């Protein structure tokens, strides 16, 4: 019966994993506290689940279980998590390299900065062409750094989703998109800058030219919308 099977399964798994005196060595006793949680056991592969299943189940039942798990996508979920872990590591590598590049561009830009720069009617400083080109590249690099860092944080959060059904999800997931603070900050800063340019004389024309030049540069259609939806937990700046 069920009680007999449960008792036998516990004994088998306890023999395999050992006992710390508090039942912490048995996966049947996993809780949310540190006495016995998922980190006490090897994880990250469906083969570990299959090994334990075949220890405590008849062959035909274990076969049916594994067939069901594959059918509902559990095997794919393990594979995707492995790829997400790899992607997270790639993001970290890219972030470090981009950070070094962004810092080098910032230093290089100082050679082309001059005193007494003119400001046009739209409130935009007329920098030297070399300074503008380097600073634009640095800004893109900084934006890429922040985006990569945010992508890594989100990916890491996905990889660490609690497996216990009673555990809560991270606020970084439940609070999306506002929980992506780095990227969100850049978007809202851009919105404020668009609003500032619009308030200047001829600002609409200037913005249209900027959007058109960026669209031409990246080969994508453009829109002059500055919409930045408010974060769930706070009002839109400005």
CSV table of C-alpha atoms in Angstrom, one decimal, residues 124 197 205-215:
chain,number,residue,atom,x,y,z
A,124,UNK,CA,22.9,71.2,-27.5
A,197,UNK,CA,14.6,68.9,-26.4
A,205,UNK,CA,12.4,69.1,-35.9
A,206,UNK,CA,15.6,68.3,-34.0
A,207,UNK,CA,14.1,65.1,-32.6
A,208,UNK,CA,12.8,64.0,-36.0
A,209,UNK,CA,16.2,64.5,-37.5
A,210,UNK,CA,17.8,62.5,-34.6
A,211,UNK,CA,15.3,59.6,-34.9
A,212,UNK,CA,15.8,59.6,-38.7
A,213,UNK,CA,19.6,59.5,-38.4
A,214,UNK,CA,19.4,56.6,-35.9
A,215,UNK,CA,17.0,54.7,-38.1
